[in-house]
Short mmCIF file of C-alpha atoms and ligand atoms in Angstrom, two decimals:
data_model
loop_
_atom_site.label_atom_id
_atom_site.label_comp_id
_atom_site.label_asym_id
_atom_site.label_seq_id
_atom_site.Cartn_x
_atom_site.Cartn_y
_atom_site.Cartn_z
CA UNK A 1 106.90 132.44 160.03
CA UNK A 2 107.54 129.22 158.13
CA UNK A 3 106.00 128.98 154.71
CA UNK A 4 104.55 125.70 153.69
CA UNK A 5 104.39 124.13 150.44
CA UNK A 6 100.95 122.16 149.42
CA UNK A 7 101.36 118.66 149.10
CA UNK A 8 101.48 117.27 145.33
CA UNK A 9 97.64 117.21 144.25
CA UNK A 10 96.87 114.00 142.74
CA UNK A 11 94.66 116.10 140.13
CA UNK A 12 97.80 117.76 138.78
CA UNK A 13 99.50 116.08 135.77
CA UNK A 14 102.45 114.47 136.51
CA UNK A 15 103.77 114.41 132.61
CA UNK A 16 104.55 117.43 130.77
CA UNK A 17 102.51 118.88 128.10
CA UNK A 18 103.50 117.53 124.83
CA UNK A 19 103.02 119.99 121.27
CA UNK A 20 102.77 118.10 118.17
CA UNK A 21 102.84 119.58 114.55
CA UNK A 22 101.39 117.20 111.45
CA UNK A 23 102.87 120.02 108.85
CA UNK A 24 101.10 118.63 105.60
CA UNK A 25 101.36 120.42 102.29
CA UNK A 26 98.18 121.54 102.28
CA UNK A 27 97.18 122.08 105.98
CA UNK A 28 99.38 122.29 109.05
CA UNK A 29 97.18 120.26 112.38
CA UNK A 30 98.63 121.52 115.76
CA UNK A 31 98.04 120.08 118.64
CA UNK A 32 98.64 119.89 122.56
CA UNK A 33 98.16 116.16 125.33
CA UNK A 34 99.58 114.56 127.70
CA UNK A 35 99.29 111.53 126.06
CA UNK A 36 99.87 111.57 122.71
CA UNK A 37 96.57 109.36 122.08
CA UNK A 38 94.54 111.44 123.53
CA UNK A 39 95.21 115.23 122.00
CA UNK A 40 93.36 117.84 124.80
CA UNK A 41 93.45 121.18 122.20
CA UNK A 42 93.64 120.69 118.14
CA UNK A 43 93.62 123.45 115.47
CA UNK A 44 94.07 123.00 111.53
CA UNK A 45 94.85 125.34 108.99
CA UNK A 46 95.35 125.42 105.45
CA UNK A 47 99.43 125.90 104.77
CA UNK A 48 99.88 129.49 103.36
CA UNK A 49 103.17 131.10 103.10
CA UNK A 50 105.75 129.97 106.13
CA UNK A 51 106.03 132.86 107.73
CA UNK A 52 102.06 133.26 108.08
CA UNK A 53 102.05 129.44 108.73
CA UNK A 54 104.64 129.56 111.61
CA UNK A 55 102.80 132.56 113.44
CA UNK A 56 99.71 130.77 113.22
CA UNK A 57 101.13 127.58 114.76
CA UNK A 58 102.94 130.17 117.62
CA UNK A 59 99.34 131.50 118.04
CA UNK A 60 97.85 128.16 118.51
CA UNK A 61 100.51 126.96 121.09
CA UNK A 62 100.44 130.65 123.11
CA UNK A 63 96.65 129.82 123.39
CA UNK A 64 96.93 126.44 124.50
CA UNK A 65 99.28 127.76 127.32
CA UNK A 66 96.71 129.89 128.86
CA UNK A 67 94.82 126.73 129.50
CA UNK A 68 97.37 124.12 130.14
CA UNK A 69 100.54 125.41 130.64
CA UNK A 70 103.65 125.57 127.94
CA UNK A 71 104.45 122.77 125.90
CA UNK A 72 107.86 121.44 127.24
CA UNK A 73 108.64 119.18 123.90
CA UNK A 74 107.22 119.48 120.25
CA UNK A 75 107.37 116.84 117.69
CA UNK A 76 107.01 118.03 113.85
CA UNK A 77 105.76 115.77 111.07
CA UNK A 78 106.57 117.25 107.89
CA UNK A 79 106.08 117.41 104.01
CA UNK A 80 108.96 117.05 102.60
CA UNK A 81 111.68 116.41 101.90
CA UNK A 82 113.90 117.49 104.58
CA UNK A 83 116.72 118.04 106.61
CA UNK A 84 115.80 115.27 109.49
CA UNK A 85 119.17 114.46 110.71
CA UNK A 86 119.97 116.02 113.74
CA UNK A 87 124.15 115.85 112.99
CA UNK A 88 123.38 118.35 109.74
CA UNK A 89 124.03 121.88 109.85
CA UNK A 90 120.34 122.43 108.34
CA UNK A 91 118.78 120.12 110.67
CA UNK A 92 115.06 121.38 110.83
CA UNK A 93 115.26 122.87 107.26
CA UNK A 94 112.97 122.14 104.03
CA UNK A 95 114.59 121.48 101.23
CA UNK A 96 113.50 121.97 97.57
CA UNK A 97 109.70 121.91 96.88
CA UNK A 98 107.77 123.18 94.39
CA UNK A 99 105.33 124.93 97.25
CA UNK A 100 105.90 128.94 97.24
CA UNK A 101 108.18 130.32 99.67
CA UNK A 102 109.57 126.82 101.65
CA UNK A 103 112.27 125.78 99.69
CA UNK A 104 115.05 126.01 102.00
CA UNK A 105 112.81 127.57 104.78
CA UNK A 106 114.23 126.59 108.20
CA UNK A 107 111.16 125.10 110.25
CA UNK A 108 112.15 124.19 113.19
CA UNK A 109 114.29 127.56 114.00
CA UNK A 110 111.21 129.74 113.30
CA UNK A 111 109.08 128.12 115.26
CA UNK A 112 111.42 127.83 118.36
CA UNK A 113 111.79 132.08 117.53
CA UNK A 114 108.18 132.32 117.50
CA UNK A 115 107.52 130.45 120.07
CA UNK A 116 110.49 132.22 122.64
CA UNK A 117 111.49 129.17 123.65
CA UNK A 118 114.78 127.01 123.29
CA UNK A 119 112.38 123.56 124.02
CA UNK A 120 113.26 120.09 122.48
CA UNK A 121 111.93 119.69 119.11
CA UNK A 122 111.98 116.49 117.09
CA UNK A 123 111.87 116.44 113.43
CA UNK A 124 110.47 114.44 110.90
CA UNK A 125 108.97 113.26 107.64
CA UNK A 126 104.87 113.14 107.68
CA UNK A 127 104.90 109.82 107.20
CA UNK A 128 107.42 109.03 109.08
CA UNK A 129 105.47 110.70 112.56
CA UNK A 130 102.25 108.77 110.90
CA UNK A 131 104.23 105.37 111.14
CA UNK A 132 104.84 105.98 114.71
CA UNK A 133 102.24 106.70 115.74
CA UNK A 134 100.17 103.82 113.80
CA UNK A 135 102.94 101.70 115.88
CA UNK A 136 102.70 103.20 119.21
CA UNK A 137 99.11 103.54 119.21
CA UNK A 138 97.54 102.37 116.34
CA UNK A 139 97.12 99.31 114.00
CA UNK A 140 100.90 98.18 114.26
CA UNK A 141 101.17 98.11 118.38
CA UNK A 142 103.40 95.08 119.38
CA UNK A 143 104.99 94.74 116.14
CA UNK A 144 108.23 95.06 115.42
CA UNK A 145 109.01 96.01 111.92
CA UNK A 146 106.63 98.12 110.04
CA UNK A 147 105.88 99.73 106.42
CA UNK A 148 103.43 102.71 106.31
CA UNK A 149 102.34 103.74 103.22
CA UNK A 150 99.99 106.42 102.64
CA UNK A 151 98.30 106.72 99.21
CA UNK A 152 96.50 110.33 98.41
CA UNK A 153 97.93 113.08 96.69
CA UNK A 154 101.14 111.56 97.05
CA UNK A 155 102.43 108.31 97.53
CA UNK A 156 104.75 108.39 100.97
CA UNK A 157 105.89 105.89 103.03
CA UNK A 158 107.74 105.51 106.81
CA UNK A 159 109.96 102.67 108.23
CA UNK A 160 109.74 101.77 111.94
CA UNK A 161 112.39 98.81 112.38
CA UNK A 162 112.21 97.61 115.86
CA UNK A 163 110.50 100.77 117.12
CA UNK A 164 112.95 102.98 115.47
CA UNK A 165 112.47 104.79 112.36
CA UNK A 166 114.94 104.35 109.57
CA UNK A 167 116.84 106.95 107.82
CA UNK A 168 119.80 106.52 105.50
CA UNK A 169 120.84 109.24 103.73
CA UNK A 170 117.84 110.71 103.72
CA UNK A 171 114.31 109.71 104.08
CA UNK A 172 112.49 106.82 102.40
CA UNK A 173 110.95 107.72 99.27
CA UNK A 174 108.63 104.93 98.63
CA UNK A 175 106.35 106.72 96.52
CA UNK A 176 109.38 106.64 94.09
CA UNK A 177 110.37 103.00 93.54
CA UNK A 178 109.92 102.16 90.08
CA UNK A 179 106.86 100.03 88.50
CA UNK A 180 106.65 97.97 85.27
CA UNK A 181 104.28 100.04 82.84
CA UNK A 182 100.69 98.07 83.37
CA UNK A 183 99.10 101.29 81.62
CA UNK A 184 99.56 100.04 78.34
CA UNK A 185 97.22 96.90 78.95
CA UNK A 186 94.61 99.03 79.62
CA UNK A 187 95.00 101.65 76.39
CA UNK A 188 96.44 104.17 79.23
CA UNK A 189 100.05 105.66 79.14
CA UNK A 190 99.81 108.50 82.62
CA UNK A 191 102.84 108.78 84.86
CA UNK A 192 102.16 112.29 86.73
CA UNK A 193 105.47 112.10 88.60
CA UNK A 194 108.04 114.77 86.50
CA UNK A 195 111.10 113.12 87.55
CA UNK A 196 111.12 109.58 86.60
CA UNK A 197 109.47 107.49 83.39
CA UNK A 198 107.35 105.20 85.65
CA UNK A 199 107.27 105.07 89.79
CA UNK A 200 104.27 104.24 92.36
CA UNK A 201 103.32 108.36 92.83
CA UNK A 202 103.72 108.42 88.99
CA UNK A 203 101.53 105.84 88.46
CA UNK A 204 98.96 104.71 91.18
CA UNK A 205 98.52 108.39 93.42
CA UNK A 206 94.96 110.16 93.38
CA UNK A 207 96.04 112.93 90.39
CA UNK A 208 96.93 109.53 88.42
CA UNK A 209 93.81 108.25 88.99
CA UNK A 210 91.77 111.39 87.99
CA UNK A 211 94.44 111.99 85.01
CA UNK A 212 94.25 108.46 83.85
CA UNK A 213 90.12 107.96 83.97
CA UNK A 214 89.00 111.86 83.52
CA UNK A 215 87.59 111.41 87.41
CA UNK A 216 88.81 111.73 90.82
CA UNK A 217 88.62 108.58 92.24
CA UNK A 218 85.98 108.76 95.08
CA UNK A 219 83.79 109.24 91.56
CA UNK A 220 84.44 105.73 90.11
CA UNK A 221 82.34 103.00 90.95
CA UNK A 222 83.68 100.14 92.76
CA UNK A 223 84.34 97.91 89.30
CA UNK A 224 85.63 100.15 87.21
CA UNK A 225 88.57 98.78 85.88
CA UNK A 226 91.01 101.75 87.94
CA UNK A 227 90.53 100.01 90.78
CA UNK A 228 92.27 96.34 89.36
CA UNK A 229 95.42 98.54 87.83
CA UNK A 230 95.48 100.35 90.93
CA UNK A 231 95.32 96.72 92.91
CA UNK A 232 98.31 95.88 90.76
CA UNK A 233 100.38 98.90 90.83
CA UNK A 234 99.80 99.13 94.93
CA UNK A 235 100.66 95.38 94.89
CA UNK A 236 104.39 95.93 93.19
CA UNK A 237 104.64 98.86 95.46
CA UNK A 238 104.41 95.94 98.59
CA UNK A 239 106.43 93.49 96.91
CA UNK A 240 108.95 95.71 96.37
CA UNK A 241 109.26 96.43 100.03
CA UNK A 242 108.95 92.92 101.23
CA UNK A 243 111.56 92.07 99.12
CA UNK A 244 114.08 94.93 100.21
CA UNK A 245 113.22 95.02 103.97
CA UNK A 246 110.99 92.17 105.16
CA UNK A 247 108.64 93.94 106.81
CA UNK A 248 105.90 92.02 109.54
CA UNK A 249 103.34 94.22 108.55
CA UNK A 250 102.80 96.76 105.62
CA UNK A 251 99.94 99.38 106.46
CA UNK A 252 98.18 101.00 103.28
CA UNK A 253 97.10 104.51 104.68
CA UNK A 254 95.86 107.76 102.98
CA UNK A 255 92.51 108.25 101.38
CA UNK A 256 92.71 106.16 97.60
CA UNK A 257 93.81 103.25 99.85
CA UNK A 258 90.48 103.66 102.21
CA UNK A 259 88.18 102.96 98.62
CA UNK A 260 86.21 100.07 99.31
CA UNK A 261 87.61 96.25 98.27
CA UNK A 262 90.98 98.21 97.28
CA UNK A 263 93.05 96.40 99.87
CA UNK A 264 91.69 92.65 98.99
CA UNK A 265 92.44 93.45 95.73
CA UNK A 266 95.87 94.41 96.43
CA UNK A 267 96.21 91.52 98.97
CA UNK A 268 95.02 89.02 95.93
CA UNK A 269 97.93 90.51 93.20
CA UNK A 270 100.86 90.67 96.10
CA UNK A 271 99.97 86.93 96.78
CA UNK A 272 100.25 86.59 92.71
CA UNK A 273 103.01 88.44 92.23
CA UNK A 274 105.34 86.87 95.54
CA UNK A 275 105.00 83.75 93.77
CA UNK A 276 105.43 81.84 96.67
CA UNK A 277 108.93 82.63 97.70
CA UNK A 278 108.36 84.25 100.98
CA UNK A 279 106.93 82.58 103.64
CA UNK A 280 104.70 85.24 104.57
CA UNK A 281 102.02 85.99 107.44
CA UNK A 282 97.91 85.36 106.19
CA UNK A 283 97.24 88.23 103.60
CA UNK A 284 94.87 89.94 106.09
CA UNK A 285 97.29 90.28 108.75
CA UNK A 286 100.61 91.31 106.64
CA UNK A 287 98.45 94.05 105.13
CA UNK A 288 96.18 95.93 106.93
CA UNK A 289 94.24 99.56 107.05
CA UNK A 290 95.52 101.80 109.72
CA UNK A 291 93.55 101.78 112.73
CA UNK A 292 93.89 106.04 113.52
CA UNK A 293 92.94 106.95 110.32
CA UNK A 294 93.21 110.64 109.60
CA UNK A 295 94.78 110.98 113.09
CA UNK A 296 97.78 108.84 112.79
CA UNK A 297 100.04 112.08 112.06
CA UNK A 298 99.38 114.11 114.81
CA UNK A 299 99.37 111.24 117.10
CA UNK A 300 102.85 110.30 115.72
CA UNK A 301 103.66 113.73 116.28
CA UNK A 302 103.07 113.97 119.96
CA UNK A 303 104.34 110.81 120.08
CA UNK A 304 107.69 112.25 118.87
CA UNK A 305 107.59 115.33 121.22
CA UNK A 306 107.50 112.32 124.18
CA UNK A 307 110.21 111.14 122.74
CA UNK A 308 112.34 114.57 122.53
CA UNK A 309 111.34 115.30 126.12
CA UNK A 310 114.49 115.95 127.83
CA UNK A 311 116.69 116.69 125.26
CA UNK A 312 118.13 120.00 124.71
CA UNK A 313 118.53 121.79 121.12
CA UNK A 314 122.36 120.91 121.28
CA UNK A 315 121.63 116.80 122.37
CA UNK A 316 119.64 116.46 119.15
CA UNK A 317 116.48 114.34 119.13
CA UNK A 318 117.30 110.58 118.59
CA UNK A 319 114.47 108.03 117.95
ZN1 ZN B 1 108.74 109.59 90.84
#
């Protein structure tokens, strides 16, 4: 007696389950799609210790199987810094951080351990998977060079150069080029960063803010006079990076940068400050908001785990 094999069914999925990690300093999102738009299964978490954290992702991702199958590629956004290149012997490693327990913690070989399974994993910065995925399937589709930079706690950015994301050395550490001193206009002299006299995190991140004026910044009123140092700081920040890189289109993500009129402001001083020089694109399409807000990381993410698909631990993920 012959055995016959059903036909394909049209309702299956023909792509294979992505997983995608946005593994933030202060929660971890995990997620399972298809498409990396459209996330089926989502669970968030505050980051505790790494072993606890790294279960709790395995957890997540063993549950998720039971209803769609195994993931066959993850992607990993990360706080950083960290080992992203694949050729390094730490690939998959954070390196020094202040946050209890991760210094030196190796990520991506705990998870694979946790999870049983030798799949494709790519690697990156947070910002870096929110670029992407603000370029694949957000604000910056169809363009070819683009600057994300996400203003909150920190100040991070990601480079996406025709649809790749640049590395040198490292990572990009925009939240560390340095900035005149404007606090001194203003009777102000804060600079929270530890490492450096005056940078963009230093000067123009949410704990500056809330250091500088005695209030976070959601708590200021829309012409308070943080908001035009901010403009200005954010605006050297942009000039900086048009100047080094040329980008088409600078996107100002993270929560200070979502306060309302902030990104006119900044538009006005950047046209002030580039004096001219550069021909550059109408203000309000050079820099924009992002368009997946809070999502952009675990979209870029998944986005990254599409990417990795088909690549084995030992062909290390290339983007
Ligand atoms: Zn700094």
């Amino acid at each position: 007696m012959a055995l016959s094999t059903p036909p394909p069914s049209d309702a299956l999925p023909l792509l294979p389950l992505l997983g995608g990690i946005e593994a933030g300093g202060t929660k971890y999102v995990c997620a399972v799609a298809y498409d990396p738009a459209k996330p089926l299964l989502e669970a968030r978490f505050p980051t505790g210790e790494p072993r606890e954290t790294v279960a709790k992702a395995a957890a997540f991702f063993r549950e998720a199987a039971a209803i769609h199958g195994s993931i066959r590629s993850l992607g990993i956004g990360t706080f950083g810094p960290a080992r992203i290149d694949p050729a390094a012997p730490d690939f998959g490693t954070i390196l020094t951080t202040p946050k209890a327990g991760w210094s030196g913690f190796p990520l991506v070989e705990e998870l694979r351990k946790a999870l049983g399974m030798d799949l494709p994993v790519a690697f990156e910065t947070d910002v870096n998977a929110a670029a992407l995925g603000e370029s694949v399937h957000g604000a910056a589709r169809g363009v070819r060079n683009v600057a994300y930079i996400t203003v909150g706690t920190g100040i991070g950015g990601g480079l996406l150069g025709d649809g790749r994301l640049l590395h040198g050395r490292m990572h990009p550490e925009i939240g560390h080029l340095a900035v005149p001193d404007l606090d001194a206009a203003y009777g102000k002299a804060t600079q929270v960063c530890p490492f450096h006299a005056s940078c963009l995190e230093g000067r123009a991140s949410g704990p500056a803010i809330e250091t500088r004026w005695g209030k976070p910044g959601h708590e200021l009123p829309d012409d308070h006079p943080a908001w035009g140092l901010e403009a200005q700081y954010l605006a050297i920040g942009c000039l900086q990076l048009t100047a080094a890189w040329s980008p088409d289109l600078i996107l100002l993500g993270g929560g200070v940068s979502q306060k309302s009129g902030l990104i006119d402001r900044v538009r006005d001083e950047l046209v002030k400050l580039a004096g001219g020089y550069w021909d550059l694109p109408p203000m309000e399409d050079y820099l924009k908001l992002p368009a997946l807000d809070q999502q952009a990381g675990i979209v870029g993410a998944l986005e990254l785990a599409r990417r990795a698909r088909g690549k084995t631990s030992e062909d290390a993920p290339a983007l």
